[in-house]
Amino acid sequence: MNIFKDESDVYGRYLPGMMHTATKNFFEISRRIKQKLGGKSYKLDEYLELILKIVNIRLAADAAEDGRKYFSQLMSLCRGILDYNLNVKEHEFYQTAKDFIVTHKFPYKENNTLSELYCALLTPQFADFAVEKFTENIKRRLRQEIDTVLVSQYSKLIIDTLGEEEMVALNNAITDRFIISSILDSFLQAITNEYLYCLLHRDPETSKQIFQLIMEDF
């Protein structure tokens, strides 16, 4: 069975009217909760303002660019280690990369082939490292720009007044309409795209691509 039987398996699917339904649902639920809160309805306005800012704290395009930047660090590390460049020793992932390269020797003569190969092999482990750093940065920025204590307070007020079911419905509506792709997904997709470039790099000596060399030698 061909898992990519049509192009939409790669670029994704969009159901006509999906955004219309999600938008309508978000405003209908918000309106209903606002009416039920009565004199406390302004708390919903403040809650929604904070939540929408949180969702937009890091645009997907920015997250993708961060992913590419992180991956370039891995590439620089592998090249630097192979070239005995001491300038890369300060990187937090240096020792992990160095230990891997020292303990995994390959017969290829081209330095570019070796750097692409090591980069590809180290990508899963580096992704764990990069996600941790990226997430720390997002959380730090979130705390600097948004009063998360207020978010919790407003959420509790709505739950105490209307019950948890209404808050769940609202948060689901927010997710359905505004979180089409998480910033972490965008970050990891960018890393994966760069990883694919590594896998497709062709060794001039063997005329084989990195993914073929991995299948043969690792």
Short mmCIF file of C-alpha atoms in Angstrom, two decimals:
data_model
loop_
_atom_site.label_atom_id
_atom_site.label_comp_id
_atom_site.label_asym_id
_atom_site.label_seq_id
_atom_site.Cartn_x
_atom_site.Cartn_y
_atom_site.Cartn_z
CA MET A 1 0.00 0.00 0.00
CA ASN A 2 1.31 3.44 -0.95
CA ILE A 3 0.96 5.63 2.16
CA PHE A 4 1.38 8.70 -0.04
CA LYS A 5 -1.35 7.82 -2.50
CA ASP A 6 -1.95 11.47 -3.26
CA GLU A 7 -0.16 14.75 -2.63
CA SER A 8 -2.38 15.70 0.31
CA ASP A 9 -0.73 12.94 2.34
CA VAL A 10 2.37 15.14 2.25
CA TYR A 11 1.07 18.70 2.41
CA GLY A 12 -1.99 17.95 4.56
CA ARG A 13 -5.73 18.25 4.15
CA TYR A 14 -8.13 21.12 4.56
CA LEU A 15 -11.84 20.48 4.90
CA PRO A 16 -13.91 23.22 3.23
CA GLY A 17 -15.70 25.25 5.85
CA MET A 18 -13.48 24.02 8.67
CA MET A 19 -12.30 27.51 9.63
CA HIS A 20 -15.82 28.91 9.34
CA THR A 21 -17.15 26.30 11.75
CA ALA A 22 -14.30 26.71 14.22
CA THR A 23 -14.61 30.50 14.18
CA LYS A 24 -18.37 30.40 14.67
CA ASN A 25 -18.02 27.88 17.50
CA PHE A 26 -15.41 29.99 19.31
CA PHE A 27 -17.56 33.13 19.28
CA GLU A 28 -20.78 31.30 20.14
CA ILE A 29 -19.24 29.66 23.20
CA SER A 30 -17.52 32.89 24.25
CA ARG A 31 -20.80 34.79 23.89
CA ARG A 32 -22.69 32.20 25.92
CA ILE A 33 -20.15 32.26 28.75
CA LYS A 34 -20.07 36.06 28.74
CA GLN A 35 -23.84 36.22 29.14
CA LYS A 36 -23.82 33.67 31.96
CA LEU A 37 -21.12 35.57 33.85
CA GLY A 38 -23.27 38.70 33.95
CA GLY A 39 -21.50 41.38 35.97
CA LYS A 40 -18.28 39.39 35.92
CA SER A 41 -18.24 39.12 32.12
CA TYR A 42 -15.27 41.46 31.87
CA LYS A 43 -13.19 38.66 33.42
CA LEU A 44 -13.82 36.57 30.31
CA ASP A 45 -12.60 39.43 28.10
CA GLU A 46 -9.41 39.64 30.11
CA TYR A 47 -8.97 35.86 30.09
CA LEU A 48 -9.40 35.65 26.32
CA GLU A 49 -6.99 38.52 25.73
CA LEU A 50 -4.29 36.75 27.75
CA ILE A 51 -4.94 33.35 26.16
CA LEU A 52 -4.84 34.73 22.61
CA LYS A 53 -1.55 36.47 23.41
CA ILE A 54 -0.17 33.19 24.76
CA VAL A 55 -1.19 31.34 21.60
CA ASN A 56 0.51 34.03 19.52
CA ILE A 57 3.61 34.29 21.71
CA ARG A 58 5.78 32.73 19.04
CA LEU A 59 4.63 32.69 15.45
CA ALA A 60 5.06 29.44 13.55
CA ALA A 61 7.37 31.12 11.05
CA ASP A 62 9.62 32.32 13.89
CA ALA A 63 9.65 28.85 15.44
CA ALA A 64 10.62 27.32 12.10
CA GLU A 65 13.48 29.77 11.74
CA ASP A 66 14.63 28.85 15.24
CA GLY A 67 14.60 25.19 14.21
CA ARG A 68 16.86 25.93 11.26
CA LYS A 69 19.22 27.93 13.46
CA TYR A 70 19.48 25.15 16.00
CA PHE A 71 20.20 22.60 13.29
CA SER A 72 22.96 24.83 11.89
CA GLN A 73 24.58 24.60 15.33
CA LEU A 74 24.69 20.82 15.01
CA MET A 75 26.18 21.06 11.54
CA SER A 76 28.83 23.51 12.77
CA LEU A 77 29.62 21.20 15.69
CA CYS A 78 30.15 18.15 13.47
CA ARG A 79 32.32 20.09 11.04
CA GLY A 80 34.26 21.71 13.85
CA ILE A 81 34.98 18.41 15.58
CA LEU A 82 36.12 16.82 12.33
CA ASP A 83 38.37 19.83 11.64
CA TYR A 84 39.74 19.89 15.23
CA ASN A 85 38.31 23.38 15.66
CA LEU A 86 38.51 24.21 19.37
CA ASN A 87 36.02 27.08 18.99
CA VAL A 88 33.10 24.65 19.09
CA LYS A 89 34.06 23.22 22.50
CA GLU A 90 31.90 25.74 24.35
CA HIS A 91 28.66 24.39 22.92
CA GLU A 92 26.58 22.41 25.43
CA PHE A 93 26.14 19.55 22.98
CA TYR A 94 29.85 19.39 22.14
CA GLN A 95 30.83 16.48 24.38
CA THR A 96 27.88 14.36 23.28
CA ALA A 97 28.73 14.95 19.61
CA LYS A 98 32.45 14.45 20.20
CA ASP A 99 31.95 11.14 22.04
CA PHE A 100 29.70 9.87 19.26
CA ILE A 101 32.11 10.81 16.49
CA VAL A 102 35.09 9.31 18.33
CA THR A 103 33.30 6.00 18.87
CA HIS A 104 31.78 5.72 15.38
CA LYS A 105 34.35 5.61 12.62
CA PHE A 106 33.48 5.44 8.91
CA PRO A 107 35.74 4.82 5.90
CA TYR A 108 34.58 7.77 3.78
CA LYS A 109 37.26 10.20 2.66
CA GLU A 110 35.16 13.29 2.00
CA ASN A 111 34.84 15.53 5.05
CA ASN A 112 31.50 16.85 3.79
CA THR A 113 30.17 13.31 3.63
CA LEU A 114 31.34 12.60 7.17
CA SER A 115 29.89 15.81 8.59
CA GLU A 116 26.53 15.20 6.90
CA LEU A 117 26.55 11.58 8.07
CA TYR A 118 27.36 12.41 11.68
CA CYS A 119 24.87 15.25 11.62
CA ALA A 120 22.14 12.90 10.40
CA LEU A 121 22.97 10.24 12.98
CA LEU A 122 23.05 12.76 15.82
CA THR A 123 19.81 14.51 14.84
CA PRO A 124 17.43 12.50 17.10
CA GLN A 125 19.57 13.11 20.18
CA PHE A 126 20.20 16.73 19.23
CA ALA A 127 16.45 17.27 18.72
CA ASP A 128 15.89 16.33 22.38
CA PHE A 129 18.50 18.89 23.40
CA ALA A 130 17.15 21.59 21.06
CA VAL A 131 13.53 21.13 22.15
CA GLU A 132 14.51 21.50 25.79
CA LYS A 133 16.37 24.75 25.07
CA PHE A 134 13.66 26.08 22.77
CA THR A 135 10.92 25.30 25.30
CA GLU A 136 12.86 26.97 28.11
CA ASN A 137 13.15 30.08 25.96
CA ILE A 138 9.42 30.11 25.15
CA LYS A 139 8.48 29.67 28.82
CA ARG A 140 10.84 32.44 29.84
CA ARG A 141 9.37 34.78 27.22
CA LEU A 142 5.86 33.78 28.28
CA ARG A 143 6.57 34.68 31.91
CA GLN A 144 8.06 38.00 30.85
CA GLU A 145 5.18 39.04 28.59
CA ILE A 146 2.08 37.40 30.11
CA ASP A 147 0.77 37.31 33.69
CA THR A 148 0.14 33.57 33.89
CA VAL A 149 -1.11 33.93 37.49
CA LEU A 150 -3.97 36.05 36.20
CA VAL A 151 -4.78 33.42 33.58
CA SER A 152 -5.16 30.82 36.33
CA GLN A 153 -7.26 33.17 38.43
CA TYR A 154 -9.66 33.98 35.60
CA SER A 155 -9.93 30.32 34.68
CA LYS A 156 -10.77 29.39 38.27
CA LEU A 157 -13.38 32.15 38.48
CA ILE A 158 -15.16 30.89 35.35
CA ILE A 159 -15.03 27.29 36.59
CA ASP A 160 -16.29 28.24 40.07
CA THR A 161 -19.13 30.29 38.56
CA LEU A 162 -20.22 28.15 35.61
CA GLY A 163 -18.62 24.76 36.13
CA GLU A 164 -15.68 23.05 34.49
CA GLU A 165 -17.66 21.92 31.46
CA GLU A 166 -17.97 25.44 30.10
CA MET A 167 -14.25 26.10 30.52
CA VAL A 168 -13.40 22.86 28.72
CA ALA A 169 -15.73 23.83 25.86
CA LEU A 170 -14.11 27.27 25.61
CA ASN A 171 -10.55 25.97 25.67
CA ASN A 172 -11.41 23.33 23.06
CA ALA A 173 -12.89 26.04 20.84
CA ILE A 174 -9.73 28.14 21.25
CA THR A 175 -7.56 25.17 20.33
CA ASP A 176 -9.67 24.22 17.31
CA ARG A 177 -9.62 27.74 15.89
CA PHE A 178 -6.24 29.17 16.82
CA ILE A 179 -3.78 26.31 17.28
CA ILE A 180 -3.66 24.86 13.77
CA SER A 181 -0.06 23.83 14.24
CA SER A 182 1.79 24.17 17.51
CA ILE A 183 4.98 26.20 17.63
CA LEU A 184 6.83 23.07 18.72
CA ASP A 185 5.55 21.25 15.63
CA SER A 186 6.87 24.08 13.46
CA PHE A 187 10.20 24.00 15.28
CA LEU A 188 10.58 20.23 14.85
CA GLN A 189 9.44 20.31 11.23
CA ALA A 190 12.20 22.81 10.42
CA ILE A 191 14.76 20.55 12.11
CA THR A 192 13.34 17.61 10.16
CA ASN A 193 13.60 19.50 6.86
CA GLU A 194 17.27 20.21 7.53
CA TYR A 195 17.74 16.56 8.54
CA LEU A 196 16.29 15.54 5.16
CA TYR A 197 18.90 17.66 3.38
CA CYS A 198 21.53 15.66 5.25
CA LEU A 199 19.96 12.34 4.29
CA LEU A 200 19.84 13.38 0.63
CA HIS A 201 23.45 14.57 0.48
CA ARG A 202 25.38 12.48 -2.05
CA ASP A 203 28.88 11.23 -1.33
CA PRO A 204 30.99 11.93 -4.45
CA GLU A 205 33.24 8.94 -3.81
CA THR A 206 30.54 6.25 -3.63
CA SER A 207 27.77 8.18 -5.41
CA LYS A 208 25.47 7.09 -2.62
CA GLN A 209 23.28 9.32 -0.51
CA ILE A 210 23.57 9.55 3.25
CA PHE A 211 20.40 7.57 3.91
CA GLN A 212 21.88 4.74 1.82
CA LEU A 213 25.15 4.84 3.74
CA ILE A 214 23.28 4.68 7.04
CA MET A 215 21.35 1.62 5.87
CA GLU A 216 24.60 -0.08 4.92
CA ASP A 217 26.93 0.90 7.74
CA PHE A 218 24.91 1.71 10.87
#
